[in-house]
């Protein structure tokens, strides 16, 4: 049974720092891995989707990497800004449509 | 309206009430989902519909009853809920029932007294 873990559960860093969020999964047989952002009182927004054949995806200041063999993904945020404060969730999909979710990392960027 | 919308955004109900949550997607997608998000727990998939047919019911108690009258609308009917059902209920849609990206609504914050 696939399990997804995100550590740490919360992270607070000063504005301007580069940071890394971690996601690990127990079964390497995945189709893809996605990173989402959730703002308070709002739904989830998809940030990056990495197919199982890919090693990384980039969007602006965000870079997500995937290492299937070790069951790990990282989300790198460069030059963090207060507007990056949110909860970041990762989810993996197997051979069907179901997403298996981590519990998220709550990120606070201090001005 | 664009994307996925949900109403109401907040709902407080007693254990004997009957209420419904509504979700509407304006993306032309064929698959819709209901998720439950409890504090500090991973999202739990509740129901999945593809082309208006239910394809998944993840052992959800019968006090939750979904309805999908067409590919754009999804309802979650609530009856005789328990306080532990208090959570954020999220609706999502995707182009097809596959590994496509899912697009989420803002959620309904439900409190059961």
PDB file of C-alpha atoms in Angstrom:
ATOM      1  CA  UNK A   1       0.000   0.000   0.000  1.00  0.00           C
ATOM      2  CA  UNK A   2       1.418   3.349  -1.088  1.00  0.00           C
ATOM      3  CA  UNK A   3       2.196   5.823   1.673  1.00  0.00           C
ATOM      4  CA  UNK A   4       3.337   9.393   1.215  1.00  0.00           C
ATOM      5  CA  UNK A   5       5.197  11.318   3.891  1.00  0.00           C
ATOM      6  CA  UNK A   6       6.118  14.974   4.028  1.00  0.00           C
ATOM      7  CA  UNK A   7       8.698  16.246   6.462  1.00  0.00           C
ATOM      8  CA  UNK A   8       8.770  18.694   8.139  1.00  0.00           C
ATOM      9  CA  UNK A   9       5.116  19.349   8.937  1.00  0.00           C
ATOM     10  CA  UNK A  10       5.912  23.057   9.288  1.00  0.00           C
ATOM     11  CA  UNK A  11       8.768  25.310   8.251  1.00  0.00           C
ATOM     12  CA  UNK A  12       9.478  28.986   8.897  1.00  0.00           C
ATOM     13  CA  UNK A  13      12.260  30.818   7.043  1.00  0.00           C
ATOM     14  CA  UNK A  14      13.235  34.454   6.453  1.00  0.00           C
ATOM     15  CA  UNK A  15      12.329  36.111   3.182  1.00  0.00           C
ATOM     16  CA  UNK A  16      14.905  35.700   0.424  1.00  0.00           C
ATOM     17  CA  UNK A  17      16.162  32.291   1.451  1.00  0.00           C
ATOM     18  CA  UNK A  18      16.194  29.288  -0.822  1.00  0.00           C
ATOM     19  CA  UNK A  19      14.424  26.285   0.662  1.00  0.00           C
ATOM     20  CA  UNK A  20      13.618  22.651   0.006  1.00  0.00           C
ATOM     21  CA  UNK A  21      10.463  20.727   0.864  1.00  0.00           C
ATOM     22  CA  UNK A  22      10.594  16.953   0.990  1.00  0.00           C
ATOM     23  CA  UNK A  23       8.207  14.212  -0.055  1.00  0.00           C
ATOM     24  CA  UNK A  24       8.830  10.478   0.218  1.00  0.00           C
ATOM     25  CA  UNK A  25       6.775   7.540  -0.987  1.00  0.00           C
ATOM     26  CA  UNK A  26       6.994   3.827  -0.252  1.00  0.00           C
ATOM     27  CA  UNK A  27       6.150   2.273  -3.632  1.00  0.00           C
ATOM     28  CA  UNK A  28       8.296   3.346  -6.575  1.00  0.00           C
ATOM     29  CA  UNK A  29       5.736   2.118  -9.138  1.00  0.00           C
ATOM     30  CA  UNK A  30       4.189   5.506  -9.776  1.00  0.00           C
ATOM     31  CA  UNK A  31       2.820   7.196 -12.894  1.00  0.00           C
ATOM     32  CA  UNK A  32       3.539  10.700 -11.773  1.00  0.00           C
ATOM     33  CA  UNK A  33       4.029  12.947  -8.779  1.00  0.00           C
ATOM     34  CA  UNK A  34       2.420  16.305  -8.288  1.00  0.00           C
ATOM     35  CA  UNK A  35       3.068  19.240  -6.000  1.00  0.00           C
ATOM     36  CA  UNK A  36       0.121  21.385  -4.953  1.00  0.00           C
ATOM     37  CA  UNK A  37      -0.218  24.578  -2.993  1.00  0.00           C
ATOM     38  CA  UNK A  38      -3.094  25.294  -0.601  1.00  0.00           C
ATOM     39  CA  UNK A  39      -3.808  28.763   0.742  1.00  0.00           C
ATOM     40  CA  UNK A  40      -5.986  29.226   3.855  1.00  0.00           C
ATOM     41  CA  UNK A  41      -9.660  29.118   2.970  1.00  0.00           C
ATOM     42  CA  UNK A  42      -8.914  28.117  -0.599  1.00  0.00           C
ATOM     43  CA  UNK A  43      -8.652  24.956  -2.597  1.00  0.00           C
ATOM     44  CA  UNK A  44      -5.547  23.353  -4.021  1.00  0.00           C
ATOM     45  CA  UNK A  45      -3.571  24.691  -6.941  1.00  0.00           C
ATOM     46  CA  UNK A  46      -1.377  22.376  -8.979  1.00  0.00           C
ATOM     47  CA  UNK A  47       2.191  23.677  -9.154  1.00  0.00           C
ATOM     48  CA  UNK A  48       4.199  21.011 -10.941  1.00  0.00           C
ATOM     49  CA  UNK A  49       3.592  17.541 -12.316  1.00  0.00           C
ATOM     50  CA  UNK A  50       6.507  15.180 -12.909  1.00  0.00           C
ATOM     51  CA  UNK A  51       5.952  12.096 -15.019  1.00  0.00           C
ATOM     52  CA  UNK A  52       7.647   8.913 -13.831  1.00  0.00           C
ATOM     53  CA  UNK A  53      10.075   9.094 -16.764  1.00  0.00           C
ATOM     54  CA  UNK A  54      11.204  12.605 -15.846  1.00  0.00           C
ATOM     55  CA  UNK A  55      13.768  13.727 -13.296  1.00  0.00           C
ATOM     56  CA  UNK A  56      12.607  17.287 -12.744  1.00  0.00           C
ATOM     57  CA  UNK A  57      10.230  20.043 -13.710  1.00  0.00           C
ATOM     58  CA  UNK A  58      10.656  23.787 -13.393  1.00  0.00           C
ATOM     59  CA  UNK A  59       8.214  26.670 -13.205  1.00  0.00           C
ATOM     60  CA  UNK A  60       9.575  30.104 -12.400  1.00  0.00           C
ATOM     61  CA  UNK A  61      11.223  29.990  -8.978  1.00  0.00           C
ATOM     62  CA  UNK A  62      10.028  26.433  -8.367  1.00  0.00           C
ATOM     63  CA  UNK A  63      11.907  23.288  -9.243  1.00  0.00           C
ATOM     64  CA  UNK A  64      10.655  19.812  -8.435  1.00  0.00           C
ATOM     65  CA  UNK A  65      12.831  16.727  -8.669  1.00  0.00           C
ATOM     66  CA  UNK A  66      11.925  13.064  -8.675  1.00  0.00           C
ATOM     67  CA  UNK A  67      14.050  10.063  -7.730  1.00  0.00           C
ATOM     68  CA  UNK A  68      11.804   7.045  -8.165  1.00  0.00           C
ATOM     69  CA  UNK A  69      14.366   4.498  -7.066  1.00  0.00           C
ATOM     70  CA  UNK A  70      14.773   6.110  -3.676  1.00  0.00           C
ATOM     71  CA  UNK A  71      11.118   7.104  -3.388  1.00  0.00           C
ATOM     72  CA  UNK A  72      11.807  10.795  -2.992  1.00  0.00           C
ATOM     73  CA  UNK A  73      10.830  14.136  -4.435  1.00  0.00           C
ATOM     74  CA  UNK A  74      11.902  17.616  -3.482  1.00  0.00           C
ATOM     75  CA  UNK A  75      10.365  21.003  -4.178  1.00  0.00           C
ATOM     76  CA  UNK A  76      12.972  23.727  -4.335  1.00  0.00           C
ATOM     77  CA  UNK A  77      11.805  27.323  -3.911  1.00  0.00           C
ATOM     78  CA  UNK A  78      14.333  29.985  -4.819  1.00  0.00           C
ATOM     79  CA  UNK A  79      14.444  33.471  -3.318  1.00  0.00           C
ATOM     80  CA  UNK A  80      11.403  32.902  -1.116  1.00  0.00           C
ATOM     81  CA  UNK A  81       8.782  35.642  -0.741  1.00  0.00           C
ATOM     82  CA  UNK A  82       6.025  36.202   1.849  1.00  0.00           C
ATOM     83  CA  UNK A  83       3.507  35.316  -0.875  1.00  0.00           C
ATOM     84  CA  UNK A  84       4.965  31.807  -0.931  1.00  0.00           C
ATOM     85  CA  UNK A  85       3.500  31.193   2.522  1.00  0.00           C
ATOM     86  CA  UNK A  86       1.035  28.327   2.162  1.00  0.00           C
ATOM     87  CA  UNK A  87       0.714  24.608   2.745  1.00  0.00           C
ATOM     88  CA  UNK A  88       2.465  22.497   0.139  1.00  0.00           C
ATOM     89  CA  UNK A  89       1.120  19.033  -0.633  1.00  0.00           C
ATOM     90  CA  UNK A  90       2.578  16.272  -2.737  1.00  0.00           C
ATOM     91  CA  UNK A  91       0.572  13.446  -4.263  1.00  0.00           C
ATOM     92  CA  UNK A  92       1.524  10.374  -6.267  1.00  0.00           C
ATOM     93  CA  UNK A  93      -0.561   8.414  -8.737  1.00  0.00           C
ATOM     94  CA  UNK A  94      -0.194   4.763  -9.556  1.00  0.00           C
ATOM     95  CA  UNK A  95      -1.708   2.804 -12.422  1.00  0.00           C
ATOM     96  CA  UNK A  96      -5.169   4.213 -11.781  1.00  0.00           C
ATOM     97  CA  UNK A  97      -6.525   7.693 -11.290  1.00  0.00           C
ATOM     98  CA  UNK A  98      -6.325   7.742  -7.525  1.00  0.00           C
ATOM     99  CA  UNK A  99      -3.932  10.186  -5.921  1.00  0.00           C
ATOM    100  CA  UNK A 100      -2.221   9.247  -2.668  1.00  0.00           C
ATOM    101  CA  UNK A 101      -1.518  12.353  -0.631  1.00  0.00           C
ATOM    102  CA  UNK A 102       0.973  13.501   1.925  1.00  0.00           C
ATOM    103  CA  UNK A 103      -0.246  15.499   4.932  1.00  0.00           C
ATOM    104  CA  UNK A 104       1.546  18.631   3.723  1.00  0.00           C
ATOM    105  CA  UNK A 105       4.210  21.068   4.875  1.00  0.00           C
ATOM    106  CA  UNK A 106       3.025  24.423   6.189  1.00  0.00           C
ATOM    107  CA  UNK A 107       5.480  27.045   5.012  1.00  0.00           C
ATOM    108  CA  UNK A 108       5.784  30.505   6.550  1.00  0.00           C
ATOM    109  CA  UNK A 109       8.049  33.103   4.965  1.00  0.00           C
ATOM    110  CA  UNK A 110       8.888  35.864   7.411  1.00  0.00           C
ATOM    111  CA  UNK A 111       9.268  39.376   5.951  1.00  0.00           C
TER     112      UNK A 111
ATOM    113  CA  UNK B   1     -17.404  31.787 -13.319  1.00  0.00           C
ATOM    114  CA  UNK B   2     -14.328  29.850 -14.228  1.00  0.00           C
ATOM    115  CA  UNK B   3     -12.684  26.735 -12.857  1.00  0.00           C
ATOM    116  CA  UNK B   4     -14.358  24.786 -10.090  1.00  0.00           C
ATOM    117  CA  UNK B   5     -16.826  26.454  -7.735  1.00  0.00           C
ATOM    118  CA  UNK B   6     -18.322  25.151  -4.517  1.00  0.00           C
ATOM    119  CA  UNK B   7     -21.248  26.326  -2.434  1.00  0.00           C
ATOM    120  CA  UNK B   8     -21.704  27.016   0.360  1.00  0.00           C
ATOM    121  CA  UNK B   9     -18.223  27.994   1.473  1.00  0.00           C
ATOM    122  CA  UNK B  10     -19.118  27.490   5.133  1.00  0.00           C
ATOM    123  CA  UNK B  11     -21.810  25.323   6.686  1.00  0.00           C
ATOM    124  CA  UNK B  12     -22.773  24.683  10.288  1.00  0.00           C
ATOM    125  CA  UNK B  13     -25.318  21.965  10.904  1.00  0.00           C
ATOM    126  CA  UNK B  14     -26.754  19.906  13.691  1.00  0.00           C
ATOM    127  CA  UNK B  15     -26.549  16.141  13.737  1.00  0.00           C
ATOM    128  CA  UNK B  16     -30.192  15.793  12.715  1.00  0.00           C
ATOM    129  CA  UNK B  17     -30.086  18.228   9.809  1.00  0.00           C
ATOM    130  CA  UNK B  18     -30.083  17.433   6.096  1.00  0.00           C
ATOM    131  CA  UNK B  19     -27.966  19.611   3.868  1.00  0.00           C
ATOM    132  CA  UNK B  20     -26.281  19.426   0.475  1.00  0.00           C
ATOM    133  CA  UNK B  21     -22.955  20.607  -0.854  1.00  0.00           C
ATOM    134  CA  UNK B  22     -22.769  21.710  -4.464  1.00  0.00           C
ATOM    135  CA  UNK B  23     -19.863  21.643  -6.884  1.00  0.00           C
ATOM    136  CA  UNK B  24     -19.804  22.987 -10.420  1.00  0.00           C
ATOM    137  CA  UNK B  25     -16.974  22.808 -12.917  1.00  0.00           C
ATOM    138  CA  UNK B  26     -16.716  25.104 -15.933  1.00  0.00           C
ATOM    139  CA  UNK B  27     -13.790  23.291 -17.563  1.00  0.00           C
ATOM    140  CA  UNK B  28     -15.582  20.754 -19.734  1.00  0.00           C
ATOM    141  CA  UNK B  29     -14.096  17.900 -17.725  1.00  0.00           C
ATOM    142  CA  UNK B  30     -15.529  14.400 -17.603  1.00  0.00           C
ATOM    143  CA  UNK B  31     -14.420  13.280 -14.137  1.00  0.00           C
ATOM    144  CA  UNK B  32     -15.331  14.767 -10.749  1.00  0.00           C
ATOM    145  CA  UNK B  33     -14.218  13.919  -7.241  1.00  0.00           C
ATOM    146  CA  UNK B  34     -15.183  14.539  -3.603  1.00  0.00           C
ATOM    147  CA  UNK B  35     -12.401  14.671  -1.018  1.00  0.00           C
ATOM    148  CA  UNK B  36     -12.448  15.106   2.750  1.00  0.00           C
ATOM    149  CA  UNK B  37      -9.630  17.085   4.369  1.00  0.00           C
ATOM    150  CA  UNK B  38      -9.330  16.828   8.140  1.00  0.00           C
ATOM    151  CA  UNK B  39      -6.810  18.790  10.171  1.00  0.00           C
ATOM    152  CA  UNK B  40      -3.249  17.526   9.768  1.00  0.00           C
ATOM    153  CA  UNK B  41      -4.341  14.441   7.828  1.00  0.00           C
ATOM    154  CA  UNK B  42      -3.872  13.597   4.158  1.00  0.00           C
ATOM    155  CA  UNK B  43      -6.747  14.169   1.791  1.00  0.00           C
ATOM    156  CA  UNK B  44      -9.171  11.271   1.709  1.00  0.00           C
ATOM    157  CA  UNK B  45     -10.851  10.408  -1.566  1.00  0.00           C
ATOM    158  CA  UNK B  46     -14.573   9.844  -0.973  1.00  0.00           C
ATOM    159  CA  UNK B  47     -16.281   9.489  -4.341  1.00  0.00           C
ATOM    160  CA  UNK B  48     -15.344   9.556  -8.007  1.00  0.00           C
ATOM    161  CA  UNK B  49     -17.619  10.079 -10.983  1.00  0.00           C
ATOM    162  CA  UNK B  50     -16.743   9.608 -14.622  1.00  0.00           C
ATOM    163  CA  UNK B  51     -19.245  10.652 -17.285  1.00  0.00           C
ATOM    164  CA  UNK B  52     -21.869  10.916 -14.550  1.00  0.00           C
ATOM    165  CA  UNK B  53     -21.358   7.356 -13.336  1.00  0.00           C
ATOM    166  CA  UNK B  54     -19.936   6.597  -9.912  1.00  0.00           C
ATOM    167  CA  UNK B  55     -16.743   4.607 -10.213  1.00  0.00           C
ATOM    168  CA  UNK B  56     -15.440   4.745  -6.680  1.00  0.00           C
ATOM    169  CA  UNK B  57     -16.847   4.749  -3.202  1.00  0.00           C
ATOM    170  CA  UNK B  58     -14.037   4.463  -0.706  1.00  0.00           C
ATOM    171  CA  UNK B  59     -15.933   2.911   2.199  1.00  0.00           C
ATOM    172  CA  UNK B  60     -17.738   6.150   2.933  1.00  0.00           C
ATOM    173  CA  UNK B  61     -20.580   5.985   5.495  1.00  0.00           C
ATOM    174  CA  UNK B  62     -24.073   6.061   4.031  1.00  0.00           C
ATOM    175  CA  UNK B  63     -24.791   9.372   5.758  1.00  0.00           C
ATOM    176  CA  UNK B  64     -22.877  10.846   2.798  1.00  0.00           C
ATOM    177  CA  UNK B  65     -24.734  10.462  -0.481  1.00  0.00           C
ATOM    178  CA  UNK B  66     -23.297  11.777  -3.756  1.00  0.00           C
ATOM    179  CA  UNK B  67     -25.241  12.775  -6.845  1.00  0.00           C
ATOM    180  CA  UNK B  68     -23.972  13.667 -10.305  1.00  0.00           C
ATOM    181  CA  UNK B  69     -26.866  14.833 -12.499  1.00  0.00           C
ATOM    182  CA  UNK B  70     -24.568  15.863 -15.367  1.00  0.00           C
ATOM    183  CA  UNK B  71     -20.875  16.162 -16.107  1.00  0.00           C
ATOM    184  CA  UNK B  72     -20.696  19.725 -14.785  1.00  0.00           C
ATOM    185  CA  UNK B  73     -22.409  19.303 -11.429  1.00  0.00           C
ATOM    186  CA  UNK B  74     -21.712  17.199  -8.372  1.00  0.00           C
ATOM    187  CA  UNK B  75     -23.595  17.173  -5.092  1.00  0.00           C
ATOM    188  CA  UNK B  76     -22.876  15.691  -1.698  1.00  0.00           C
ATOM    189  CA  UNK B  77     -26.013  15.142   0.349  1.00  0.00           C
ATOM    190  CA  UNK B  78     -25.503  15.071   4.096  1.00  0.00           C
ATOM    191  CA  UNK B  79     -27.792  13.446   6.647  1.00  0.00           C
ATOM    192  CA  UNK B  80     -27.421  12.580  10.322  1.00  0.00           C
ATOM    193  CA  UNK B  81     -23.776  13.561  10.462  1.00  0.00           C
ATOM    194  CA  UNK B  82     -21.454  13.169  13.430  1.00  0.00           C
ATOM    195  CA  UNK B  83     -19.127  15.800  14.944  1.00  0.00           C
ATOM    196  CA  UNK B  84     -16.134  13.881  13.567  1.00  0.00           C
ATOM    197  CA  UNK B  85     -17.439  14.622  10.068  1.00  0.00           C
ATOM    198  CA  UNK B  86     -16.450  18.244  10.559  1.00  0.00           C
ATOM    199  CA  UNK B  87     -13.817  18.954   7.907  1.00  0.00           C
ATOM    200  CA  UNK B  88     -13.082  20.772   4.667  1.00  0.00           C
ATOM    201  CA  UNK B  89     -14.840  19.071   1.769  1.00  0.00           C
ATOM    202  CA  UNK B  90     -13.114  19.607  -1.542  1.00  0.00           C
ATOM    203  CA  UNK B  91     -14.432  18.998  -5.009  1.00  0.00           C
ATOM    204  CA  UNK B  92     -12.113  18.437  -7.966  1.00  0.00           C
ATOM    205  CA  UNK B  93     -12.406  17.682 -11.653  1.00  0.00           C
ATOM    206  CA  UNK B  94     -10.111  16.343 -14.354  1.00  0.00           C
ATOM    207  CA  UNK B  95     -10.321  15.986 -18.095  1.00  0.00           C
ATOM    208  CA  UNK B  96     -10.689  12.240 -17.843  1.00  0.00           C
ATOM    209  CA  UNK B  97     -10.475   9.456 -15.325  1.00  0.00           C
ATOM    210  CA  UNK B  98      -6.746   9.018 -15.663  1.00  0.00           C
ATOM    211  CA  UNK B  99      -3.638  10.568 -14.270  1.00  0.00           C
ATOM    212  CA  UNK B 100      -4.566  14.027 -15.561  1.00  0.00           C
ATOM    213  CA  UNK B 101      -4.075  16.984 -13.296  1.00  0.00           C
ATOM    214  CA  UNK B 102      -7.027  17.561 -11.004  1.00  0.00           C
ATOM    215  CA  UNK B 103      -8.430  21.046 -10.547  1.00  0.00           C
ATOM    216  CA  UNK B 104      -9.852  21.886  -7.152  1.00  0.00           C
ATOM    217  CA  UNK B 105     -12.609  24.085  -5.864  1.00  0.00           C
ATOM    218  CA  UNK B 106     -12.169  26.269  -2.765  1.00  0.00           C
ATOM    219  CA  UNK B 107     -13.923  23.778  -0.527  1.00  0.00           C
ATOM    220  CA  UNK B 108     -16.793  23.855   1.942  1.00  0.00           C
ATOM    221  CA  UNK B 109     -15.826  24.181   5.601  1.00  0.00           C
ATOM    222  CA  UNK B 110     -18.341  21.968   7.418  1.00  0.00           C
ATOM    223  CA  UNK B 111     -18.919  22.075  11.154  1.00  0.00           C
ATOM    224  CA  UNK B 112     -21.243  19.513  12.750  1.00  0.00           C
ATOM    225  CA  UNK B 113     -22.482  20.446  16.197  1.00  0.00           C
TER     226      UNK B 113
END
